[in-house]
Every structure is written in structure tokens, then in C-alpha cells.
């Protein structure tokens, strides 16, 4: 049966309020008022970043989550709509307060997040009904360790099964375990995941293993179909039962690497939907991640498939000796 969506994204979506050029004195001096650069707002969170990038690359995707009925929810909702993400699955809820994050950027470019509290902003098992996760070719998790109520209610597995029973595929990104779920929290979930895309740090946290090959084996032994470990400026490592390979990084001078991992995952999903061979999918992902580093923010620089292809034609790859 033809699916309604190419991709549905579940996980984190928040409002990022970015405060640039925060003076060093703000952190040290006892005055009450300081000046800074131009304050802007935009979407943030792994699921939102991935959704915006996948939409820019041209696939029909939807964000499935809960947003408040006030200005914060409205802002995210309208930004998603403007950028071509299908908003028909978004639940607007009077009892919810969407989380806001203040990103303080110092003059040297380093940043410190202030993560505000949110209220009732997660998905619940009852939200997963026919017409949602059974209607997508790919369910993208952005990310494991940040599934909020689906984590605390132990319903992530239910969501994955709902999608897979209808013939969908699961792509799962990972993030830091800020809620203290523990490294073994998803041991029983891995067998449902077709493509797992952790960074080296996240893979190390879960497995306790330092070599990417051993890390990948850990997940493969527990039933993951394919593992891609993101290695930052060192590229990435892919392993499945059939093949293993490294992908060398593109040569870039990054302006801001926030969200490179989310853009990498989005690029992978797009190339996979086109039916490209696995090596080409990871190459396209690598280019999408690297391209994102050339602009400020986690979801505003990559705007089309052609932009990524053009970057691939013009940018050399740095050979890493492994
Ligand atoms: N400095 C860089 N040079 C070249 N490629 C990069 C660079 N940084 C990131 N990339 C590409 O983007 C991919 C993802 O980046 P990274 O490993 O930093 O992900 P991440 O830790 O999940 O990031 P985040 O969670 O902040 O989005 C890398 O595997 C690589 O292909
Ligand atoms: Mg990441």
C-alpha cells in the first residue's frame, strides 16, 4: 500500500532563543544590565532539525509531536510549515508548555545552553493511532535518550512496532543521556532498529567500547540491521552483516558544528529513499553534515539536494589513515 509520508520524525522539538555576543562580564560581574548582539529565535531539538533538513532535501515528511497553544508552539508550528514540513500530525495541547532553550553565544563563538523546563510536551502511546506511524516509509527517532514520555512510559518499542508492522523502516539517532536513563536502557529495543546512527561519544556511553568496529558489533549482535558511527571531523564508520567501510570527511572550515549529526542523519534518509547504494547514502550524509557546519545554527544552512550535490562536486575529501 502506498504510504502517505516518506518520513515521520518523533523526538525533540523546542524553541531555541539565540543570544549572540554575550560579553564575558555577564558571567563574572555583579551589574544588572548588559548589551549583546541581535537576539533571534528558531526551532531546535534533534527531531525538528532533522525534519527541517529532510524537507529541504525534497522529501514529504511530517513532525509528530506535541506543541503548546501559546506563542512558543505557534512559532515552531509556523516555521515548520514555512519550510515545507507537513504539520498535520502535530498535536496542539492546552496542557502543554513547549520547552525553550536559551543559547548564550560568547564572543569567541563558544556557547552555553540554558535548558528551560517544559510541561507535558511528549508523545504518549495513546497518540499512536492508525493514520500516524503506519503511514510512513521511514520513522526517524531524534533521538534515543530524548524520547521523553515515550521513554518514561516504556513505549518507544510500541511506536517502532506500530511502524514496522505496517512495513516501515526505523532510523534511530542517539543523543547524550541527560535524563539518566542509563547505558543499557534500550537493550531490548535494538532488534527493531534498521539503521542506528550514534556519534562515537554516544556509542561509547552505551557500549563502553572505544573501537568503532567493536562498538558496531555490539549493536549488530543485539539485532540492529546497520550501524553508522559518526566520527565528527574524522568522517564515519559503517557496518552491517554484509559490508563495512569508513567514509572520509570533506575538507571544511566550520563556522558552527551544532546539528551536523542531525543533518548527517537527514542526508542519509534522503539518499536512502532515493534507493542509492549504501556507500553513496553515507557519502551524501557526510556531505550534508559537513555542509551544515558552514553556516550558523543547526537547521538553516542546507536548503536543497542540489546545494549538497554542488558541495560534493566542489569540495575535496581528506584521506584519513586508519
Ligand atoms: N569538522 C568537520 N569536518 C568534516 N565533516 C564533519 C565535521 N563535523 C561534522 N562532520 C560530518 O558530520 C557528521 C556528523 O557530525 P558529528 O560526528 O559531530 O555528529 P554529532 O556528534 O551527532 O553532532 P550533533 O549532535 O551536534 O548534531 C560527521 O560524521 C561528518 O561526516
Ligand atoms: Mg547528534
mmCIF file of C-alpha atoms and ligand atoms in Angstrom:
data_model
loop_
_atom_site.group_PDB
_atom_site.id
_atom_site.type_symbol
_atom_site.label_atom_id
_atom_site.label_comp_id
_atom_site.label_asym_id
_atom_site.label_seq_id
_atom_site.Cartn_x
_atom_site.Cartn_y
_atom_site.Cartn_z
ATOM 1 C CA UNK A 1 0.000 0.000 0.000
ATOM 2 C CA UNK A 2 1.292 3.479 -0.861
ATOM 3 C CA UNK A 3 2.356 5.377 2.280
ATOM 4 C CA UNK A 4 1.189 8.900 2.991
ATOM 5 C CA UNK A 5 4.622 10.080 4.246
ATOM 6 C CA UNK A 6 8.225 9.406 3.258
ATOM 7 C CA UNK A 7 9.378 10.169 6.789
ATOM 8 C CA UNK A 8 7.808 10.854 10.186
ATOM 9 C CA UNK A 9 10.059 12.387 12.844
ATOM 10 C CA UNK A 10 9.458 11.896 16.576
ATOM 11 C CA UNK A 11 11.519 13.210 19.486
ATOM 12 C CA UNK A 12 12.793 16.630 20.490
ATOM 13 C CA UNK A 13 11.416 19.899 19.168
ATOM 14 C CA UNK A 14 11.993 23.083 21.124
ATOM 15 C CA UNK A 15 12.338 26.788 20.602
ATOM 16 C CA UNK A 16 15.967 27.960 20.629
ATOM 17 C CA UNK A 17 16.480 31.601 21.602
ATOM 18 C CA UNK A 18 19.979 32.510 20.470
ATOM 19 C CA UNK A 19 21.768 35.337 22.270
ATOM 20 C CA UNK A 20 24.982 36.187 20.416
ATOM 21 C CA UNK A 21 27.969 38.230 21.559
ATOM 22 C CA UNK A 22 27.296 37.728 25.276
ATOM 23 C CA UNK A 23 30.059 39.755 26.997
ATOM 24 C CA UNK A 24 32.389 37.794 29.304
ATOM 25 C CA UNK A 25 31.446 40.204 32.122
ATOM 26 C CA UNK A 26 27.899 38.799 32.044
ATOM 27 C CA UNK A 27 29.235 35.617 33.623
ATOM 28 C CA UNK A 28 31.536 37.338 36.134
ATOM 29 C CA UNK A 29 30.405 40.862 37.071
ATOM 30 C CA UNK A 30 27.730 41.950 39.504
ATOM 31 C CA UNK A 31 25.939 44.517 37.276
ATOM 32 C CA UNK A 32 22.284 44.075 36.265
ATOM 33 C CA UNK A 33 22.273 45.082 32.588
ATOM 34 C CA UNK A 34 24.469 44.067 29.669
ATOM 35 C CA UNK A 35 24.297 44.522 25.907
ATOM 36 C CA UNK A 36 24.602 41.695 23.368
ATOM 37 C CA UNK A 37 24.145 41.026 19.632
ATOM 38 C CA UNK A 38 20.898 40.532 17.705
ATOM 39 C CA UNK A 39 18.708 38.016 19.571
ATOM 40 C CA UNK A 40 16.909 35.557 17.265
ATOM 41 C CA UNK A 41 14.663 32.546 17.723
ATOM 42 C CA UNK A 42 14.217 29.348 15.758
ATOM 43 C CA UNK A 43 13.467 25.640 16.021
ATOM 44 C CA UNK A 44 15.819 23.329 17.842
ATOM 45 C CA UNK A 45 15.992 19.721 19.004
ATOM 46 C CA UNK A 46 17.099 16.650 17.060
ATOM 47 C CA UNK A 47 13.698 15.756 15.556
ATOM 48 C CA UNK A 48 12.998 19.344 14.486
ATOM 49 C CA UNK A 49 16.492 19.752 12.980
ATOM 50 C CA UNK A 50 16.182 16.503 11.036
ATOM 51 C CA UNK A 51 12.675 17.365 9.867
ATOM 52 C CA UNK A 52 13.735 20.764 8.519
ATOM 53 C CA UNK A 53 16.726 19.280 6.675
ATOM 54 C CA UNK A 54 14.785 16.349 5.166
ATOM 55 C CA UNK A 55 12.087 18.772 3.942
ATOM 56 C CA UNK A 56 14.753 20.999 2.368
ATOM 57 C CA UNK A 57 16.136 17.969 0.542
ATOM 58 C CA UNK A 58 12.696 17.453 -1.003
ATOM 59 C CA UNK A 59 11.001 14.531 0.766
ATOM 60 C CA UNK A 60 7.440 14.559 2.110
ATOM 61 C CA UNK A 61 7.906 14.444 5.850
ATOM 62 C CA UNK A 62 5.933 15.200 8.991
ATOM 63 C CA UNK A 63 6.828 16.122 12.553
ATOM 64 C CA UNK A 64 4.749 14.078 15.003
ATOM 65 C CA UNK A 65 4.732 15.657 18.446
ATOM 66 C CA UNK A 66 3.007 17.893 20.930
ATOM 67 C CA UNK A 67 3.260 21.706 20.903
ATOM 68 C CA UNK A 68 1.689 24.220 23.253
ATOM 69 C CA UNK A 69 -1.152 26.503 22.213
ATOM 70 C CA UNK A 70 0.756 29.682 23.033
ATOM 71 C CA UNK A 71 3.364 31.738 21.209
ATOM 72 C CA UNK A 72 6.157 29.150 21.515
ATOM 73 C CA UNK A 73 4.165 26.349 19.929
ATOM 74 C CA UNK A 74 2.830 28.728 17.302
ATOM 75 C CA UNK A 75 6.342 29.852 16.352
ATOM 76 C CA UNK A 76 7.621 26.289 15.852
ATOM 77 C CA UNK A 77 4.444 25.306 14.020
ATOM 78 C CA UNK A 78 4.692 28.197 11.578
ATOM 79 C CA UNK A 79 8.448 27.759 10.996
ATOM 80 C CA UNK A 80 7.865 24.083 10.171
ATOM 81 C CA UNK A 81 5.044 24.960 7.781
ATOM 82 C CA UNK A 82 7.079 27.699 6.098
ATOM 83 C CA UNK A 83 9.935 25.277 5.429
ATOM 84 C CA UNK A 84 7.666 22.597 3.950
ATOM 85 C CA UNK A 85 7.333 20.131 6.835
ATOM 86 C CA UNK A 86 3.848 18.542 6.994
ATOM 87 C CA UNK A 87 2.286 19.775 10.257
ATOM 88 C CA UNK A 88 -0.903 17.722 10.116
ATOM 89 C CA UNK A 89 0.267 15.285 12.823
ATOM 90 C CA UNK A 90 1.274 17.978 15.314
ATOM 91 C CA UNK A 91 -0.918 17.916 18.424
ATOM 92 C CA UNK A 92 -1.617 21.383 19.876
ATOM 93 C CA UNK A 93 -2.358 20.940 23.564
ATOM 94 C CA UNK A 94 -3.643 23.463 26.153
ATOM 95 C CA UNK A 95 -1.968 21.484 28.939
ATOM 96 C CA UNK A 96 1.442 21.588 27.327
ATOM 97 C CA UNK A 97 4.274 24.106 27.562
ATOM 98 C CA UNK A 98 6.868 23.575 24.836
ATOM 99 C CA UNK A 99 10.429 23.745 26.092
ATOM 100 C CA UNK A 100 12.528 26.853 25.399
ATOM 101 C CA UNK A 101 16.300 26.852 25.369
ATOM 102 C CA UNK A 102 18.489 29.933 25.637
ATOM 103 C CA UNK A 103 21.704 29.567 23.655
ATOM 104 C CA UNK A 104 24.251 32.036 25.028
ATOM 105 C CA UNK A 105 26.998 32.506 22.445
ATOM 106 C CA UNK A 106 30.185 34.153 23.724
ATOM 107 C CA UNK A 107 32.251 36.472 21.572
ATOM 108 C CA UNK A 108 34.791 33.669 20.912
ATOM 109 C CA UNK A 109 31.982 31.522 19.363
ATOM 110 C CA UNK A 110 31.685 29.023 22.247
ATOM 111 C CA UNK A 111 28.210 28.575 23.704
ATOM 112 C CA UNK A 112 26.373 27.666 26.896
ATOM 113 C CA UNK A 113 22.803 26.370 26.897
ATOM 114 C CA UNK A 114 20.163 27.226 29.481
ATOM 115 C CA UNK A 115 17.579 24.458 29.077
ATOM 116 C CA UNK A 116 14.189 25.536 30.386
ATOM 117 C CA UNK A 117 11.543 23.225 31.819
ATOM 118 C CA UNK A 118 8.749 22.041 29.573
ATOM 119 C CA UNK A 119 5.359 20.672 30.659
ATOM 120 C CA UNK A 120 3.514 17.698 29.092
ATOM 121 C CA UNK A 121 5.292 18.066 25.760
ATOM 122 C CA UNK A 122 5.997 14.398 24.994
ATOM 123 C CA UNK A 123 4.101 11.843 22.911
ATOM 124 C CA UNK A 124 2.093 9.101 24.635
ATOM 125 C CA UNK A 125 1.271 5.594 23.448
ATOM 126 C CA UNK A 126 -2.395 6.675 23.038
ATOM 127 C CA UNK A 127 -1.299 9.248 20.437
ATOM 128 C CA UNK A 128 -0.049 6.470 18.156
ATOM 129 C CA UNK A 129 -3.193 5.561 16.224
ATOM 130 C CA UNK A 130 -3.921 4.427 12.645
ATOM 131 C CA UNK A 131 -3.065 7.213 10.197
ATOM 132 C CA UNK A 132 0.194 8.049 12.019
ATOM 133 C CA UNK A 133 3.203 5.701 12.215
ATOM 134 C CA UNK A 134 1.599 3.072 9.969
ATOM 135 C CA UNK A 135 1.605 5.669 7.179
ATOM 136 C CA UNK A 136 5.338 6.263 6.793
ATOM 137 C CA UNK A 137 8.148 4.621 4.831
ATOM 138 C CA UNK A 138 10.650 5.701 7.499
ATOM 139 C CA UNK A 139 10.230 6.505 11.177
ATOM 140 C CA UNK A 140 13.124 8.721 12.310
ATOM 141 C CA UNK A 141 13.894 8.899 16.039
ATOM 142 C CA UNK A 142 15.545 12.166 17.042
ATOM 143 C CA UNK A 143 16.888 10.831 19.291
ATOM 144 C CA UNK A 144 17.262 7.816 21.577
ATOM 145 C CA UNK A 145 17.706 9.142 25.174
ATOM 146 C CA UNK A 146 15.427 12.104 24.318
ATOM 147 C CA UNK A 147 12.077 10.437 23.632
ATOM 148 C CA UNK A 148 10.600 11.988 26.803
ATOM 149 C CA UNK A 149 7.260 10.381 27.821
ATOM 150 C CA UNK A 150 7.760 7.502 25.372
ATOM 151 C CA UNK A 151 10.938 6.740 27.370
ATOM 152 C CA UNK A 152 9.443 7.127 30.838
ATOM 153 C CA UNK A 153 6.324 5.159 29.880
ATOM 154 C CA UNK A 154 8.473 2.500 28.146
ATOM 155 C CA UNK A 155 6.508 2.931 24.897
ATOM 156 C CA UNK A 156 9.285 3.510 22.342
ATOM 157 C CA UNK A 157 9.097 -0.166 21.400
ATOM 158 C CA UNK A 158 5.328 0.159 20.848
ATOM 159 C CA UNK A 159 5.905 3.070 18.444
ATOM 160 C CA UNK A 160 8.522 1.141 16.478
ATOM 161 C CA UNK A 161 6.377 -1.971 16.239
ATOM 162 C CA UNK A 162 3.403 0.086 15.033
ATOM 163 C CA UNK A 163 5.536 1.393 12.157
ATOM 164 C CA UNK A 164 7.281 -1.893 11.350
ATOM 165 C CA UNK A 165 4.108 -3.988 11.339
ATOM 166 C CA UNK A 166 2.913 -1.742 8.506
ATOM 167 C CA UNK A 167 6.163 -2.280 6.577
ATOM 168 C CA UNK A 168 8.080 0.862 7.669
ATOM 169 C CA UNK A 169 11.792 1.130 8.423
ATOM 170 C CA UNK A 170 13.369 2.603 11.569
ATOM 171 C CA UNK A 171 16.275 5.077 11.544
ATOM 172 C CA UNK A 172 17.401 5.998 15.065
ATOM 173 C CA UNK A 173 19.813 8.754 16.011
ATOM 174 C CA UNK A 174 21.148 8.977 19.569
ATOM 175 C CA UNK A 175 21.973 11.819 21.954
ATOM 176 C CA UNK A 176 23.519 12.275 25.405
ATOM 177 C CA UNK A 177 21.730 10.606 28.318
ATOM 178 C CA UNK A 178 20.878 13.830 30.156
ATOM 179 C CA UNK A 179 17.864 12.257 31.896
ATOM 180 C CA UNK A 180 19.958 9.467 33.442
ATOM 181 C CA UNK A 181 18.169 6.515 31.796
ATOM 182 C CA UNK A 182 21.404 4.509 31.913
ATOM 183 C CA UNK A 183 23.557 2.998 29.138
ATOM 184 C CA UNK A 184 21.565 -0.273 28.986
ATOM 185 C CA UNK A 185 18.124 1.365 28.758
ATOM 186 C CA UNK A 186 17.489 0.290 25.134
ATOM 187 C CA UNK A 187 18.979 -3.247 25.230
ATOM 188 C CA UNK A 188 15.663 -4.804 24.153
ATOM 189 C CA UNK A 189 14.933 -2.202 21.507
ATOM 190 C CA UNK A 190 17.917 -2.645 19.184
ATOM 191 C CA UNK A 191 16.444 -5.594 17.306
ATOM 192 C CA UNK A 192 13.704 -3.292 15.983
ATOM 193 C CA UNK A 193 16.142 -0.715 14.596
ATOM 194 C CA UNK A 194 17.146 -0.953 10.919
ATOM 195 C CA UNK A 195 19.667 1.921 10.909
ATOM 196 C CA UNK A 196 21.318 3.173 14.128
ATOM 197 C CA UNK A 197 23.306 6.401 13.790
ATOM 198 C CA UNK A 198 25.110 7.264 17.069
ATOM 199 C CA UNK A 199 28.133 9.539 17.400
ATOM 200 C CA UNK A 200 31.337 7.993 18.792
ATOM 201 C CA UNK A 201 30.679 9.540 22.237
ATOM 202 C CA UNK A 202 27.147 8.153 22.353
ATOM 203 C CA UNK A 203 28.288 4.719 21.161
ATOM 204 C CA UNK A 204 30.998 4.703 23.828
ATOM 205 C CA UNK A 205 28.483 5.660 26.524
ATOM 206 C CA UNK A 206 26.256 2.691 25.669
ATOM 207 C CA UNK A 207 28.877 0.040 24.907
ATOM 208 C CA UNK A 208 31.903 1.090 26.968
ATOM 209 C CA UNK A 209 33.964 0.154 23.877
ATOM 210 C CA UNK A 210 36.431 2.541 22.247
ATOM 211 C CA UNK A 211 36.985 0.975 18.814
ATOM 212 C CA UNK A 212 34.228 1.822 16.338
ATOM 213 C CA UNK A 213 34.288 -1.691 14.884
ATOM 214 C CA UNK A 214 33.681 -3.243 18.329
ATOM 215 C CA UNK A 215 31.019 -0.633 19.049
ATOM 216 C CA UNK A 216 29.225 -1.506 15.799
ATOM 217 C CA UNK A 217 29.485 -5.243 16.592
ATOM 218 C CA UNK A 218 27.874 -4.637 19.989
ATOM 219 C CA UNK A 219 24.787 -3.191 18.302
ATOM 220 C CA UNK A 220 24.754 -5.729 15.443
ATOM 221 C CA UNK A 221 24.892 -8.620 17.952
ATOM 222 C CA UNK A 222 21.793 -7.159 19.632
ATOM 223 C CA UNK A 223 19.895 -7.087 16.352
ATOM 224 C CA UNK A 224 20.440 -3.664 14.772
ATOM 225 C CA UNK A 225 20.398 -4.056 10.978
ATOM 226 C CA UNK A 226 23.041 -1.452 10.041
ATOM 227 C CA UNK A 227 25.218 0.773 12.234
ATOM 228 C CA UNK A 228 26.727 4.121 11.212
ATOM 229 C CA UNK A 229 29.039 5.720 13.768
ATOM 230 C CA UNK A 230 29.580 9.464 13.303
ATOM 231 C CA UNK A 231 33.173 10.476 13.915
ATOM 232 C CA UNK A 232 32.964 14.297 13.653
ATOM 233 C CA UNK A 233 35.874 15.719 11.630
ATOM 234 C CA UNK A 234 37.170 12.144 11.142
ATOM 235 C CA UNK A 235 34.153 11.109 8.989
ATOM 236 C CA UNK A 236 32.129 7.988 9.800
ATOM 237 C CA UNK A 237 32.194 4.178 10.028
ATOM 238 C CA UNK A 238 29.521 1.855 8.593
ATOM 239 C CA UNK A 239 28.961 -1.801 9.406
ATOM 240 C CA UNK A 240 26.280 -4.386 8.644
ATOM 241 C CA UNK A 241 26.315 -8.186 8.271
ATOM 242 C CA UNK A 242 27.215 -7.657 4.595
ATOM 243 C CA UNK A 243 29.751 -4.801 4.478
ATOM 244 C CA UNK A 244 31.977 -2.432 6.435
ATOM 245 C CA UNK A 245 33.613 0.800 5.328
ATOM 246 C CA UNK A 246 34.870 4.189 6.500
ATOM 247 C CA UNK A 247 33.800 7.423 4.814
ATOM 248 C CA UNK A 248 36.449 10.142 4.869
ATOM 249 C CA UNK A 249 35.403 13.696 5.833
ATOM 250 C CA UNK A 250 35.036 16.641 3.467
ATOM 251 C CA UNK A 251 37.556 19.448 3.958
ATOM 252 C CA UNK A 252 35.677 22.357 5.578
ATOM 253 C CA UNK A 253 36.420 25.317 7.821
ATOM 254 C CA UNK A 254 33.436 25.082 10.173
ATOM 255 C CA UNK A 255 31.601 28.180 11.343
ATOM 256 C CA UNK A 256 29.323 26.234 13.714
ATOM 257 C CA UNK A 257 29.145 22.428 14.006
ATOM 258 C CA UNK A 258 25.866 22.370 16.006
ATOM 259 C CA UNK A 259 23.474 19.932 14.337
ATOM 260 C CA UNK A 260 25.993 18.315 11.961
ATOM 261 C CA UNK A 261 24.874 14.941 13.292
ATOM 262 C CA UNK A 262 21.194 15.719 12.688
ATOM 263 C CA UNK A 263 21.930 16.908 9.144
ATOM 264 C CA UNK A 264 24.056 13.784 8.531
ATOM 265 C CA UNK A 265 21.109 11.583 9.537
ATOM 266 C CA UNK A 266 18.712 13.648 7.402
ATOM 267 C CA UNK A 267 21.042 13.360 4.399
ATOM 268 C CA UNK A 268 21.267 9.603 4.913
ATOM 269 C CA UNK A 269 17.476 9.266 4.993
ATOM 270 C CA UNK A 270 17.089 11.299 1.799
ATOM 271 C CA UNK A 271 19.675 9.271 -0.130
ATOM 272 C CA UNK A 272 18.221 6.005 1.197
ATOM 273 C CA UNK A 273 14.741 6.987 -0.010
ATOM 274 C CA UNK A 274 16.233 7.552 -3.466
ATOM 275 C CA UNK A 275 17.396 3.941 -3.418
ATOM 276 C CA UNK A 276 21.129 4.714 -3.703
ATOM 277 C CA UNK A 277 23.707 2.042 -2.791
ATOM 278 C CA UNK A 278 24.753 2.151 0.881
ATOM 279 C CA UNK A 279 28.174 3.729 0.255
ATOM 280 C CA UNK A 280 26.580 6.562 -1.710
ATOM 281 C CA UNK A 281 23.960 7.077 1.006
ATOM 282 C CA UNK A 282 26.688 7.551 3.618
ATOM 283 C CA UNK A 283 28.687 9.787 1.259
ATOM 284 C CA UNK A 284 25.648 12.033 0.776
ATOM 285 C CA UNK A 285 25.075 12.027 4.570
ATOM 286 C CA UNK A 286 28.695 13.001 5.138
ATOM 287 C CA UNK A 287 28.361 15.919 2.725
ATOM 288 C CA UNK A 288 25.086 17.104 4.296
ATOM 289 C CA UNK A 289 26.669 17.053 7.789
ATOM 290 C CA UNK A 290 29.796 18.879 6.641
ATOM 291 C CA UNK A 291 27.813 21.450 4.623
ATOM 292 C CA UNK A 292 25.741 22.334 7.702
ATOM 293 C CA UNK A 293 28.940 23.345 9.523
ATOM 294 C CA UNK A 294 29.459 26.220 7.081
ATOM 295 C CA UNK A 295 26.545 28.262 8.476
ATOM 296 C CA UNK A 296 25.309 29.331 11.915
ATOM 297 C CA UNK A 297 22.642 27.177 13.570
ATOM 298 C CA UNK A 298 21.534 23.570 13.340
ATOM 299 C CA UNK A 299 18.900 23.676 10.621
ATOM 300 C CA UNK A 300 19.096 26.708 8.396
ATOM 301 C CA UNK A 301 22.088 26.270 6.085
ATOM 302 C CA UNK A 302 21.258 23.178 3.995
ATOM 303 C CA UNK A 303 18.406 24.215 1.671
ATOM 304 C CA UNK A 304 18.274 21.745 -1.239
ATOM 305 C CA UNK A 305 19.565 18.488 -2.688
ATOM 306 C CA UNK A 306 21.274 20.471 -5.443
ATOM 307 C CA UNK A 307 23.190 22.506 -2.839
ATOM 308 C CA UNK A 308 24.585 19.278 -1.335
ATOM 309 C CA UNK A 309 25.451 17.833 -4.761
ATOM 310 C CA UNK A 310 27.202 21.075 -5.709
ATOM 311 C CA UNK A 311 29.184 20.971 -2.428
ATOM 312 C CA UNK A 312 30.187 17.358 -3.210
ATOM 313 C CA UNK A 313 31.447 18.323 -6.672
ATOM 314 C CA UNK A 314 33.493 21.260 -5.370
ATOM 315 C CA UNK A 315 34.840 20.033 -2.034
ATOM 316 C CA UNK A 316 37.804 17.688 -1.608
ATOM 317 C CA UNK A 317 37.787 14.807 0.852
ATOM 318 C CA UNK A 318 40.549 14.464 3.472
ATOM 319 C CA UNK A 319 42.125 10.987 3.417
ATOM 320 C CA UNK A 320 42.387 9.615 6.952
ATOM 321 C CA UNK A 321 44.872 6.830 7.679
ATOM 322 C CA UNK A 322 43.056 4.246 9.801
HETATM 323 N N1 LIG B 1 34.584 19.428 11.106
HETATM 324 C C1 LIG B 1 34.029 18.579 10.230
HETATM 325 N N2 LIG B 1 34.626 18.324 9.037
HETATM 326 C C2 LIG B 1 34.082 17.467 8.139
HETATM 327 N N3 LIG B 1 32.942 16.786 8.366
HETATM 328 C C3 LIG B 1 32.295 16.983 9.535
HETATM 329 C C4 LIG B 1 32.787 17.883 10.524
HETATM 330 N N4 LIG B 1 31.940 17.875 11.576
HETATM 331 C C5 LIG B 1 30.944 17.007 11.264
HETATM 332 N N5 LIG B 1 31.147 16.471 10.031
HETATM 333 C C6 LIG B 1 30.305 15.461 9.344
HETATM 334 O O1 LIG B 1 29.052 15.393 10.017
HETATM 335 C C7 LIG B 1 28.902 14.116 10.679
HETATM 336 C C8 LIG B 1 28.185 14.277 11.984
HETATM 337 O O2 LIG B 1 28.913 15.106 12.862
HETATM 338 P P1 LIG B 1 29.209 14.703 14.384
HETATM 339 O O3 LIG B 1 30.018 13.453 14.405
HETATM 340 O O4 LIG B 1 29.759 15.922 15.031
HETATM 341 O O5 LIG B 1 27.730 14.373 14.905
HETATM 342 P P2 LIG B 1 27.034 14.573 16.334
HETATM 343 O O6 LIG B 1 28.045 14.402 17.423
HETATM 344 O O7 LIG B 1 25.834 13.736 16.374
HETATM 345 O O8 LIG B 1 26.632 16.120 16.242
HETATM 346 P P3 LIG B 1 25.342 16.924 16.826
HETATM 347 O O9 LIG B 1 24.699 16.049 17.839
HETATM 348 O O10 LIG B 1 25.922 18.189 17.398
HETATM 349 O O11 LIG B 1 24.460 17.200 15.675
HETATM 350 C C9 LIG B 1 30.315 13.534 10.768
HETATM 351 O O12 LIG B 1 30.261 12.117 10.815
HETATM 352 C C10 LIG B 1 30.948 14.075 9.477
HETATM 353 O O13 LIG B 1 30.565 13.279 8.373
HETATM 354 MG MG1 LIG B 2 23.817 14.102 17.420
#
